[in-house]
Coordinates of C-alpha atoms in Angstrom, one line a residue:
Chain A
M1 CA 152.5 167.8 55.9
E2 CA 153.6 166.6 59.4
I3 CA 152.6 169.4 62.0
I4 CA 153.4 169.3 65.7
V5 CA 151.3 171.7 67.9
C6 CA 152.4 172.5 71.5
I7 CA 149.6 173.5 74.0
K8 CA 149.6 174.6 77.5
P9 CA 146.6 174.4 80.3
V10 CA 146.3 177.9 82.1
L11 CA 144.0 179.5 84.5
D12 CA 141.2 180.9 82.5
P13 CA 142.6 184.3 81.3
D14 CA 139.1 185.8 81.5
L15 CA 138.8 185.2 85.1
P16 CA 137.6 188.6 86.7
P17 CA 140.3 190.3 88.6
A18 CA 138.2 190.0 91.8
K19 CA 138.7 186.1 91.8
F20 CA 142.3 186.3 91.1
T21 CA 144.1 185.8 94.2
V22 CA 147.8 184.9 95.1
D23 CA 149.2 183.0 97.9
G24 CA 152.0 185.2 99.1
K25 CA 153.9 182.6 100.9
K26 CA 154.0 180.2 98.1
N27 CA 154.1 182.7 95.3
E28 CA 151.4 180.8 93.6
V29 CA 148.1 181.8 92.1
I30 CA 145.2 180.1 94.2
P31 CA 142.8 178.8 91.5
P32 CA 139.4 179.7 92.5
E33 CA 137.1 176.6 93.2
G34 CA 135.2 175.3 90.4
V35 CA 137.2 177.1 87.7
P36 CA 138.7 174.7 85.3
F37 CA 141.9 175.5 83.5
V38 CA 141.6 176.1 79.6
M39 CA 143.9 175.5 76.7
S40 CA 145.8 178.8 76.4
P41 CA 143.8 180.8 73.8
Y42 CA 146.9 181.5 71.7
D43 CA 147.5 177.8 71.7
A44 CA 144.1 177.1 70.6
L45 CA 144.9 179.5 67.7
A46 CA 147.9 177.2 66.9
V47 CA 145.6 174.0 66.7
E48 CA 143.1 176.0 64.5
A49 CA 146.0 177.1 62.1
A50 CA 147.3 173.5 61.8
L51 CA 143.7 172.1 61.0
R52 CA 143.5 174.8 58.3
I53 CA 146.7 173.8 56.8
K54 CA 145.8 170.2 56.9
E55 CA 142.3 170.8 55.4
A56 CA 144.0 172.7 52.4
Q57 CA 146.6 170.2 51.6
G58 CA 146.4 167.0 53.9
G59 CA 148.9 166.1 56.5
K60 CA 148.8 164.9 60.0
I61 CA 148.6 166.9 63.4
T62 CA 150.2 165.7 66.5
V63 CA 149.5 167.8 69.8
L64 CA 151.9 168.1 72.5
T65 CA 151.4 169.2 76.1
Q66 CA 153.3 169.0 79.3
G67 CA 152.1 168.4 82.8
T68 CA 149.6 166.2 84.8
K69 CA 146.7 168.4 86.0
Y70 CA 144.3 169.6 83.2
A71 CA 146.6 168.1 80.5
E72 CA 144.3 165.5 79.6
E73 CA 141.4 167.9 79.3
I74 CA 142.9 170.2 76.9
M75 CA 144.5 167.4 75.0
R76 CA 140.9 165.8 74.4
K77 CA 139.9 169.3 73.3
A78 CA 142.5 169.6 70.7
L79 CA 141.7 166.1 69.3
A80 CA 138.0 167.0 69.4
M81 CA 138.7 170.0 67.4
G82 CA 140.4 167.6 64.6
A83 CA 144.0 166.9 65.6
D84 CA 145.1 163.2 64.8
E85 CA 147.4 162.3 67.8
G86 CA 148.6 163.6 71.0
V87 CA 151.3 163.0 73.6
I88 CA 151.3 164.1 77.1
L89 CA 154.7 165.1 78.7
S90 CA 154.4 164.0 82.2
D91 CA 157.3 163.4 84.7
P92 CA 158.1 164.8 88.2
A93 CA 161.4 166.0 86.8
F94 CA 159.6 168.3 84.2
E95 CA 157.3 170.1 86.9
D96 CA 158.1 174.0 87.6
S97 CA 160.4 174.3 84.5
D98 CA 161.2 177.6 83.2
G99 CA 160.9 178.6 79.6
F100 CA 164.4 177.0 78.9
G101 CA 163.3 173.6 80.6
T102 CA 159.9 173.6 78.8
A103 CA 161.3 174.2 75.5
H104 CA 164.2 171.5 76.3
V105 CA 161.2 169.0 77.0
L106 CA 159.4 169.8 73.9
A107 CA 162.4 169.9 71.5
Q108 CA 163.6 166.6 73.0
T109 CA 160.0 165.3 72.2
V110 CA 160.1 166.6 68.7
K111 CA 163.5 164.8 68.1
K112 CA 161.9 161.6 69.2
I113 CA 158.8 162.0 67.0
G114 CA 161.6 162.5 64.3
K115 CA 159.5 163.3 61.3
F116 CA 158.0 166.9 61.2
D117 CA 157.5 169.8 58.8
L118 CA 156.1 172.5 61.0
I119 CA 155.9 173.2 64.7
L120 CA 153.1 175.6 65.8
C121 CA 152.8 177.3 69.2
G122 CA 150.9 180.1 70.6
R123 CA 152.7 183.5 70.7
Q124 CA 152.6 183.5 74.5
A125 CA 150.9 181.4 77.4
A126 CA 148.0 183.3 78.8
D127 CA 149.5 183.0 82.3
W128 CA 153.1 184.1 82.2
D129 CA 153.0 185.9 79.1
A130 CA 156.8 185.6 78.3
G131 CA 156.4 184.5 74.7
V132 CA 159.7 182.7 74.6
V133 CA 159.0 178.9 74.4
G134 CA 158.5 179.0 70.6
S135 CA 161.7 180.8 69.8
L136 CA 163.7 178.6 72.2
I137 CA 162.5 175.3 70.8
A138 CA 163.5 176.7 67.5
E139 CA 166.9 177.5 68.8
Y140 CA 167.3 173.7 70.2
L141 CA 166.4 172.3 66.9
N142 CA 168.2 174.8 64.9
I143 CA 165.1 175.5 62.4
P144 CA 163.7 179.0 61.3
V145 CA 161.2 180.7 63.3
V146 CA 158.8 183.4 62.9
I147 CA 156.6 184.9 65.8
R148 CA 153.2 186.3 66.2
A149 CA 151.8 185.2 62.7
K150 CA 148.5 186.0 61.4
S151 CA 148.4 184.1 58.6
I152 CA 150.3 181.0 57.2
E153 CA 150.5 179.8 53.5
V154 CA 152.5 176.7 52.4
L155 CA 153.6 177.0 48.7
D156 CA 155.8 174.2 47.2
G157 CA 157.6 173.6 50.5
V158 CA 158.1 177.4 51.4
L159 CA 156.4 179.1 54.1
K160 CA 155.0 182.5 53.5
I161 CA 154.1 184.0 57.1
E162 CA 152.3 187.4 57.6
R163 CA 153.0 188.4 61.1
I164 CA 151.9 191.4 63.0
S165 CA 154.3 194.0 64.0
T166 CA 154.0 197.3 66.2
N167 CA 153.3 199.5 63.0
G168 CA 151.3 196.8 60.9
S169 CA 152.6 193.6 59.4
E170 CA 155.6 192.0 57.7
V171 CA 155.6 188.9 55.3
F172 CA 158.4 186.5 55.7
E173 CA 159.5 183.5 53.6
L174 CA 161.1 180.5 55.0
G175 CA 161.9 177.0 54.2
L176 CA 160.6 173.9 56.1
P177 CA 160.8 172.5 58.6
A178 CA 160.3 175.7 60.7
L179 CA 158.5 176.9 63.8
V180 CA 155.7 179.5 64.0
T181 CA 153.8 181.1 66.8
L182 CA 150.3 182.4 66.4
S183 CA 148.6 185.6 67.3
S184 CA 144.9 186.4 67.8
E185 CA 144.8 188.2 64.5
M186 CA 144.5 184.8 62.8
G187 CA 140.7 184.6 63.5
Q188 CA 138.3 182.4 65.1
V189 CA 139.0 179.1 66.7
R190 CA 136.4 176.3 65.8
I191 CA 134.3 174.6 68.4
P192 CA 134.7 170.9 68.5
S193 CA 131.7 169.0 66.9
G194 CA 129.7 166.3 68.6
W195 CA 131.4 163.6 66.5
G196 CA 134.9 165.2 67.0
I197 CA 134.3 164.8 70.8
I198 CA 133.3 161.2 70.6
S199 CA 136.2 160.2 68.4
A200 CA 138.5 162.1 70.4
A201 CA 137.2 160.3 73.6
K202 CA 138.1 157.0 71.9
K203 CA 141.8 157.9 71.1
Q204 CA 144.8 156.6 73.1
V205 CA 147.1 159.5 74.5
P206 CA 150.5 158.0 75.5
K207 CA 152.3 159.7 78.5
W208 CA 156.2 160.1 78.0
G209 CA 158.5 160.9 80.7
A210 CA 162.2 162.0 80.9
T211 CA 163.6 158.5 80.0
D212 CA 161.2 158.0 76.9
I213 CA 162.4 161.3 75.4
G214 CA 166.0 161.4 76.9
T215 CA 165.9 164.8 78.7
D216 CA 168.8 165.9 80.6
P217 CA 167.8 166.1 84.2
S218 CA 169.9 169.0 84.7
Q219 CA 168.0 171.0 82.1
T220 CA 164.3 170.5 83.4
G221 CA 162.4 171.2 86.5
A222 CA 162.5 173.9 89.2
A223 CA 166.2 173.3 90.2
A224 CA 167.2 174.0 86.5
A225 CA 165.5 177.5 86.4
V226 CA 167.8 180.1 85.8
N227 CA 165.8 183.2 87.1
R228 CA 163.8 182.4 90.1
L229 CA 160.6 183.7 91.1
V230 CA 160.8 185.4 94.5
K231 CA 157.8 187.1 94.9
L232 CA 154.3 187.1 93.1
Y233 CA 151.6 189.5 94.2
V234 CA 148.5 191.5 93.0
P235 CA 149.6 195.1 92.1
V236 CA 147.4 198.0 93.7
Y237 CA 146.9 200.9 91.3
E238 CA 144.2 202.7 93.1
R239 CA 143.7 206.5 92.9
K240 CA 141.0 208.5 94.7
C241 CA 138.5 209.1 92.0
E242 CA 136.6 212.4 92.2
M243 CA 133.0 211.5 90.9
V244 CA 131.5 214.5 88.9
T245 CA 127.9 215.0 89.2
G246 CA 125.1 217.3 88.1
K247 CA 121.4 217.8 88.0
D248 CA 121.3 216.2 84.6
P249 CA 123.9 214.6 82.3
A250 CA 124.4 217.9 80.5
E251 CA 125.4 219.7 83.7
A252 CA 127.5 216.9 84.8
A253 CA 129.4 217.0 81.5
A254 CA 129.9 220.7 81.5
R255 CA 131.5 220.4 84.9
L256 CA 133.7 217.6 83.8
T257 CA 134.8 219.7 80.8
E258 CA 135.9 222.4 83.1
K259 CA 137.9 219.9 85.1
I260 CA 139.5 218.3 81.9
L261 CA 140.5 222.0 80.7
A262 CA 142.2 222.6 84.0
I263 CA 144.3 219.3 83.9
K264 CA 144.8 219.5 80.1
P265 CA 148.5 219.9 79.3
Chain B
M1 CA 190.4 191.8 79.3
T2 CA 187.2 193.5 78.6
T3 CA 185.7 196.1 80.9
K4 CA 182.7 195.3 82.8
N5 CA 179.7 196.6 80.8
I6 CA 176.0 196.7 80.2
L7 CA 174.9 196.4 76.6
V8 CA 171.8 198.0 75.2
F9 CA 170.6 197.0 71.8
G10 CA 169.2 200.2 70.4
E11 CA 166.6 200.7 67.9
V12 CA 166.5 203.7 65.3
E13 CA 163.5 205.3 63.6
K14 CA 163.8 207.6 60.7
G15 CA 167.6 207.7 61.5
R16 CA 167.3 208.8 64.9
L17 CA 167.4 206.8 68.3
A18 CA 163.9 205.6 69.3
P19 CA 162.3 206.8 72.4
I20 CA 162.6 203.3 73.8
T21 CA 166.4 203.3 73.3
K22 CA 166.7 206.7 75.1
E23 CA 164.9 205.0 78.0
L24 CA 167.1 201.9 78.2
L25 CA 170.1 204.1 78.1
G26 CA 168.7 206.0 81.0
G27 CA 168.0 202.8 83.0
A28 CA 171.4 201.3 81.8
R29 CA 173.3 204.5 83.0
R30 CA 171.6 204.3 86.5
L31 CA 172.4 200.4 86.9
S32 CA 175.9 200.9 85.5
D33 CA 176.8 203.5 88.1
Q34 CA 175.6 201.0 90.9
V35 CA 177.5 198.1 89.3
G36 CA 180.5 199.8 88.2
A37 CA 180.1 199.1 84.6
G38 CA 180.1 201.1 81.2
V39 CA 177.2 201.6 79.1
N40 CA 177.5 200.2 75.6
L41 CA 175.1 200.8 72.7
L42 CA 174.7 198.4 69.7
V43 CA 172.9 199.8 66.8
A44 CA 172.5 198.3 63.3
G45 CA 171.7 200.3 59.8
A46 CA 171.7 203.8 58.7
L47 CA 172.3 206.3 61.4
S48 CA 172.6 209.9 61.4
G49 CA 175.3 212.1 63.1
E50 CA 172.5 213.6 65.4
S51 CA 171.7 210.1 66.6
L52 CA 175.2 209.3 67.2
Q53 CA 175.3 212.6 69.4
D54 CA 172.1 211.7 71.1
A55 CA 173.5 208.4 72.2
A56 CA 176.4 210.1 73.7
E57 CA 174.4 212.8 75.4
F58 CA 171.9 210.0 76.7
G59 CA 174.8 208.3 78.5
T60 CA 176.6 205.8 76.1
D61 CA 180.2 205.1 76.7
I62 CA 180.9 203.0 73.5
I63 CA 178.8 202.8 70.5
Y64 CA 178.9 199.8 68.4
H65 CA 177.6 200.6 64.9
A66 CA 177.0 197.6 62.4
T67 CA 177.2 199.0 59.1
D68 CA 176.7 196.1 56.8
P69 CA 174.1 196.1 54.3
G70 CA 173.0 192.7 55.9
Y71 CA 171.8 194.7 58.8
G72 CA 170.1 197.4 56.8
E73 CA 166.6 196.1 57.5
F74 CA 165.0 194.3 60.5
S75 CA 166.0 190.4 60.4
S76 CA 165.6 188.3 63.6
D77 CA 168.4 186.0 62.3
A78 CA 170.9 188.6 61.5
Y79 CA 170.3 190.6 64.6
S80 CA 170.5 187.7 66.9
F81 CA 173.9 186.7 65.2
L82 CA 175.1 190.3 65.6
A83 CA 174.2 190.5 69.2
V84 CA 175.6 187.1 70.2
E85 CA 178.8 187.9 68.2
L86 CA 179.1 191.0 70.1
C87 CA 178.3 189.7 73.4
K88 CA 181.0 187.0 73.0
K89 CA 183.5 189.8 72.4
I90 CA 182.6 192.3 75.2
D91 CA 181.2 189.9 77.8
P92 CA 178.3 192.2 79.1
V93 CA 176.8 191.5 82.7
L94 CA 173.3 192.7 81.3
C95 CA 171.9 193.1 77.9
L96 CA 168.8 195.3 77.6
M97 CA 166.4 195.6 74.8
G98 CA 162.8 196.9 74.5
Q99 CA 159.8 194.8 74.6
T100 CA 159.3 195.7 71.0
D101 CA 159.2 193.6 67.6
L102 CA 163.1 193.5 67.9
G103 CA 163.3 192.4 71.7
R104 CA 160.5 189.9 71.7
D105 CA 162.2 188.3 68.6
I106 CA 165.9 188.1 69.4
A107 CA 165.9 188.2 73.3
P108 CA 165.1 184.6 73.8
R109 CA 167.1 183.5 70.9
I110 CA 170.3 185.3 72.1
A111 CA 169.6 183.8 75.6
A112 CA 169.6 180.4 74.5
R113 CA 172.8 180.6 72.4
L114 CA 174.7 182.3 75.2
G115 CA 173.1 180.3 78.0
A116 CA 172.1 183.5 79.6
G117 CA 169.3 184.2 82.1
L118 CA 166.1 185.8 80.4
C119 CA 163.4 188.0 81.5
M120 CA 160.8 189.5 79.3
D121 CA 158.8 192.5 79.5
C122 CA 160.1 193.9 82.6
V123 CA 158.8 197.1 84.2
E124 CA 161.9 197.3 86.7
V125 CA 165.4 196.0 86.7
R126 CA 167.3 196.6 89.7
F127 CA 170.6 195.8 91.2
D128 CA 171.0 194.2 94.4
P129 CA 174.4 195.0 95.9
A130 CA 174.3 192.4 98.7
Q131 CA 173.9 189.5 96.4
N132 CA 175.6 191.1 93.5
I133 CA 172.7 190.1 91.2
F134 CA 170.0 191.9 89.2
V135 CA 166.3 191.6 90.2
Q136 CA 163.5 192.0 87.6
T137 CA 159.9 192.9 87.9
R138 CA 157.5 191.8 85.2
P139 CA 153.5 191.8 84.7
A140 CA 152.1 188.3 84.6
F141 CA 148.5 186.8 84.3
G142 CA 147.5 189.3 81.8
G143 CA 148.4 192.3 84.1
K144 CA 146.5 190.8 87.0
A145 CA 150.0 190.2 89.0
L146 CA 153.3 191.3 89.2
A147 CA 156.3 188.8 89.6
E148 CA 159.7 189.6 90.8
F149 CA 162.6 187.2 89.9
S150 CA 166.1 187.1 91.1
S151 CA 169.1 186.2 88.7
P152 CA 172.0 184.1 89.4
A153 CA 175.0 186.1 90.0
G154 CA 177.9 185.9 87.4
K155 CA 175.6 185.0 84.6
L156 CA 174.7 187.4 81.6
Q157 CA 171.1 188.4 81.9
V158 CA 168.9 189.3 78.8
N159 CA 166.1 191.4 79.6
T160 CA 163.5 193.1 77.6
I161 CA 161.9 196.2 79.1
R162 CA 158.4 197.6 78.6
A163 CA 158.1 201.0 77.1
K164 CA 157.8 203.9 79.5
S165 CA 159.3 201.9 82.5
M166 CA 162.7 203.8 82.5
E167 CA 163.4 207.3 82.6
P168 CA 165.9 208.7 79.9
A169 CA 168.8 210.2 81.7
A170 CA 169.0 213.9 81.7
T171 CA 171.0 214.8 78.6
Q172 CA 174.6 216.0 78.9
A173 CA 175.4 218.5 76.1
G174 CA 178.6 217.9 74.4
R175 CA 179.1 214.4 76.0
K176 CA 181.4 212.2 74.0
S177 CA 181.3 208.5 73.3
E178 CA 183.6 206.2 71.6
L179 CA 182.4 204.9 68.2
M180 CA 183.2 201.3 67.0
E181 CA 182.3 200.2 63.7
I182 CA 181.2 196.6 63.1
K183 CA 182.2 196.0 59.4
E184 CA 181.5 192.3 59.3
G185 CA 178.1 191.3 58.0
P186 CA 176.0 188.3 59.4
D187 CA 177.0 184.7 58.4
P188 CA 174.9 183.8 55.5
S189 CA 174.3 180.4 57.0
A190 CA 172.7 182.2 60.0
I191 CA 169.9 183.7 57.8
K192 CA 167.0 181.4 57.4
T193 CA 164.1 183.7 57.0
K194 CA 163.7 186.3 54.4
L195 CA 161.5 189.4 54.8
V196 CA 159.6 190.0 51.5
S197 CA 157.1 192.8 52.2
V198 CA 156.2 195.4 55.0
K199 CA 152.8 196.9 55.5
V200 CA 152.6 199.9 57.6
L201 CA 149.3 200.9 59.2
E202 CA 149.9 204.8 59.8
T203 CA 147.6 206.2 62.5
D204 CA 147.4 209.6 61.3
G205 CA 149.5 212.4 63.0
I206 CA 150.9 211.9 66.3
K207 CA 152.0 208.3 67.5
L208 CA 149.9 206.8 70.2
E209 CA 153.0 206.3 72.4
E210 CA 154.2 209.7 72.1
A211 CA 150.8 211.5 72.3
K212 CA 150.2 214.0 75.4
I213 CA 146.5 213.4 75.2
I214 CA 144.6 210.0 74.5
V215 CA 140.8 209.5 74.2
A216 CA 140.3 205.7 74.3
G217 CA 137.1 203.7 73.8
G218 CA 136.2 200.4 74.9
G219 CA 133.5 197.7 74.2
G220 CA 131.0 200.0 75.8
L221 CA 131.0 202.1 72.7
G222 CA 129.1 199.3 71.2
S223 CA 130.0 200.0 67.6
A224 CA 132.4 201.4 65.1
E225 CA 130.3 204.6 64.9
G226 CA 130.9 205.3 68.7
F227 CA 134.7 205.8 67.7
T228 CA 133.6 208.5 65.2
I229 CA 132.2 210.3 68.4
I230 CA 135.3 209.9 70.4
K231 CA 137.7 210.8 67.4
E232 CA 135.8 214.3 67.3
L233 CA 136.5 214.6 71.3
A234 CA 140.3 213.7 70.6
D235 CA 140.6 216.3 67.8
A236 CA 138.9 218.9 69.9
L237 CA 141.5 218.2 72.5
G238 CA 144.4 218.0 70.1
G239 CA 144.9 214.2 71.2
V240 CA 144.7 210.9 69.4
I241 CA 142.2 207.9 70.0
G242 CA 143.1 204.4 71.4
A243 CA 141.1 201.3 72.1
T244 CA 140.9 198.4 74.2
R245 CA 141.0 194.7 73.0
V246 CA 137.2 194.3 72.3
P247 CA 136.8 197.1 69.6
V248 CA 139.9 195.5 67.8
D249 CA 138.5 192.1 68.1
E250 CA 135.3 193.4 66.7
N251 CA 137.0 195.1 63.8
W252 CA 135.6 198.6 64.7
V253 CA 139.3 199.8 64.9
P254 CA 142.6 198.8 63.6
L255 CA 144.9 196.8 65.7
S256 CA 147.5 199.6 65.6
I257 CA 145.6 201.6 68.2
E258 CA 145.2 198.8 70.7
I259 CA 146.4 199.7 74.2
G260 CA 147.3 197.1 76.8
Q261 CA 149.1 193.8 77.3
T262 CA 148.8 192.8 73.8
G263 CA 148.9 196.3 72.3
K264 CA 150.7 199.5 73.0
I265 CA 151.8 200.7 76.4
V266 CA 151.2 204.4 76.8
S267 CA 151.7 207.0 79.4
P268 CA 150.2 210.3 78.3
D269 CA 149.6 213.5 80.5
L270 CA 145.8 212.9 80.1
Y271 CA 143.9 209.5 79.5
I272 CA 140.2 209.6 79.0
A273 CA 138.6 206.3 79.1
I274 CA 135.3 206.0 77.6
G275 CA 133.1 202.8 77.8
I276 CA 136.2 201.0 79.2
S277 CA 135.4 198.8 82.1
G278 CA 139.1 198.4 83.2
A279 CA 140.2 194.7 82.5
A280 CA 143.7 194.2 83.9
Q281 CA 145.0 193.7 80.3
H282 CA 144.2 197.1 79.4
I283 CA 144.9 198.8 82.7
T284 CA 148.6 197.2 82.5
G285 CA 149.1 199.4 79.4
M286 CA 147.7 202.9 80.5
V287 CA 147.9 202.8 84.4
S288 CA 151.1 205.1 84.5
S289 CA 149.1 207.9 82.6
K290 CA 149.5 211.2 84.5
K291 CA 145.7 212.0 84.8
I292 CA 143.0 209.5 84.0
V293 CA 139.3 210.4 83.4
A294 CA 136.7 207.7 82.9
I295 CA 133.1 208.0 81.8
N296 CA 131.2 204.9 82.1
K297 CA 127.5 203.8 82.5
D298 CA 128.4 201.4 85.3
P299 CA 129.2 203.0 88.6
D300 CA 131.0 199.9 89.6
A301 CA 133.1 199.7 86.7
N302 CA 136.7 198.9 87.6
I303 CA 138.1 201.9 85.6
F304 CA 137.1 204.3 88.3
K305 CA 139.3 202.7 90.8
I306 CA 142.2 203.8 89.0
S307 CA 141.0 207.3 87.8
D308 CA 141.3 210.7 89.0
L309 CA 138.0 211.8 87.6
G310 CA 134.8 209.9 87.0
L311 CA 131.5 210.4 85.5
V312 CA 128.6 207.8 85.5
A313 CA 126.7 208.4 82.3
D314 CA 126.1 207.2 78.7
Y315 CA 128.7 208.4 76.6
K316 CA 126.3 209.3 74.0
T317 CA 124.7 212.0 76.0
V318 CA 127.6 213.5 77.4
V319 CA 130.6 213.3 75.0
P320 CA 128.9 215.6 72.5
V321 CA 128.6 218.1 75.4
L322 CA 132.2 217.8 76.1
I323 CA 133.1 218.5 72.3
E324 CA 131.0 221.4 72.2
K325 CA 132.4 222.9 75.5
I326 CA 136.1 222.1 74.5
K327 CA 135.5 223.8 71.2
E328 CA 133.7 226.8 72.8
S329 CA 136.6 227.2 75.1
A330 CA 139.3 227.2 72.3
R331 CA 137.4 230.1 70.4

């Protein structure tokens, strides 16, 4: 089983809102000092899912990530978790791509690698939350896709995917090669072992640019973005909160009840 | 020559138009009046006469109804095929669908095939007449930020819309729409995945998204037993329970009642948040509730900033009092 996993570095989604600030002129998030970027948590699930499949039936896991800053760090983490190989897609022409541009770069890389059975991605990146890159890669490669999987089984070359839905879950069957995106219902992600970290540090991770993978320059980068970000801001949702008090919690609760009953529909 | 139009990909629940579809038709109607376009609705599968009437009265000009059994149940492959074929035929300026299982699945696929612009999970889509473009607003960074996008003129936009973001139009009784049947089924070569089973996790009674009163619990409840207490409060008020991400991750409650960025988007008349700190990813899913009441031990909890009424207390001491008093008042 040849598995390709796509991962992305993101600003730590657990960053408290108080530390989250935006540069309104550049329409960019200002990363607080000393807070490193992390592998997008859904992408870490994709690495975990790949490892579980490999453990069950053997295979090879190749990890792809795009960008310069923090790409190396999260790539080392994926390798330390147990992935076999990695490629960093790095070229000024790729910077500030939208979902289409990112998917174009990744699909071209997959074509260059050539041999693959399964591509795994996170259901969405924990920064822009769009959840489209996986589906777009599948479209560009013309392969079947299931999004938001909670479990993956491979039986005689057929994938059986349970995916979450609004009202529960659905099970799909599809042939290989295919692309699947992972949701958090899949379970816990392993922590790299000491040995994993040491062996990951020794691995060579090649960097491929636009000429290596043969991307069309009109398809990537900021200039190729279809919809353009014109404003990024922190919304203010504040309301005037009336704090209910009393001589003891019971009295406060009784007062709150009266107020609730007064506004209850 | 096709007429300028906005296409809504509708959804049907138990033979009737889903609430999200009525919201989309409302949004499409308002935009279409500014753009000078008609509103077309695409629906697949079994549909009652009442829903066809609903569609007309909520503002549809032409209903495209795909009746082939190949569209009888949800299929990302079949529905993508259907939407692409119809878009090629009627050339809409904007294609709207809900940020639902359907929209999340097919919007990117349709956009890729048609070379369209794409914006997911929009809370607003407006028309800028000066530039003749659509402008979308959507949450990002787990709800910590809002982002506004401008789209290129003259290119189809495929946008998914978050529930409760658009108001349904006022119904016009007796309004008529044209019905066009799409008899052709999906191209068999387009079908690459097969749905083999569906598991439905029913929350008892009222659906979370349609509830008028929601009592929600967070990590501060500390255990699954905490939800038994708040369920009692919800029952006394005639509401339903919801939860934040933490209780779902801890397996205290099922995923189906999660509210927030990765769960359901709700907008009830009354939202009571208990043991909820107010993380951005939760707030983004409930901030448009009419009245918000918060109970939390921590006086600095973020939830109080977005609440109308607050009580700083341990929920275990005050919620039983609330239950008792509410039951008393009902007698």
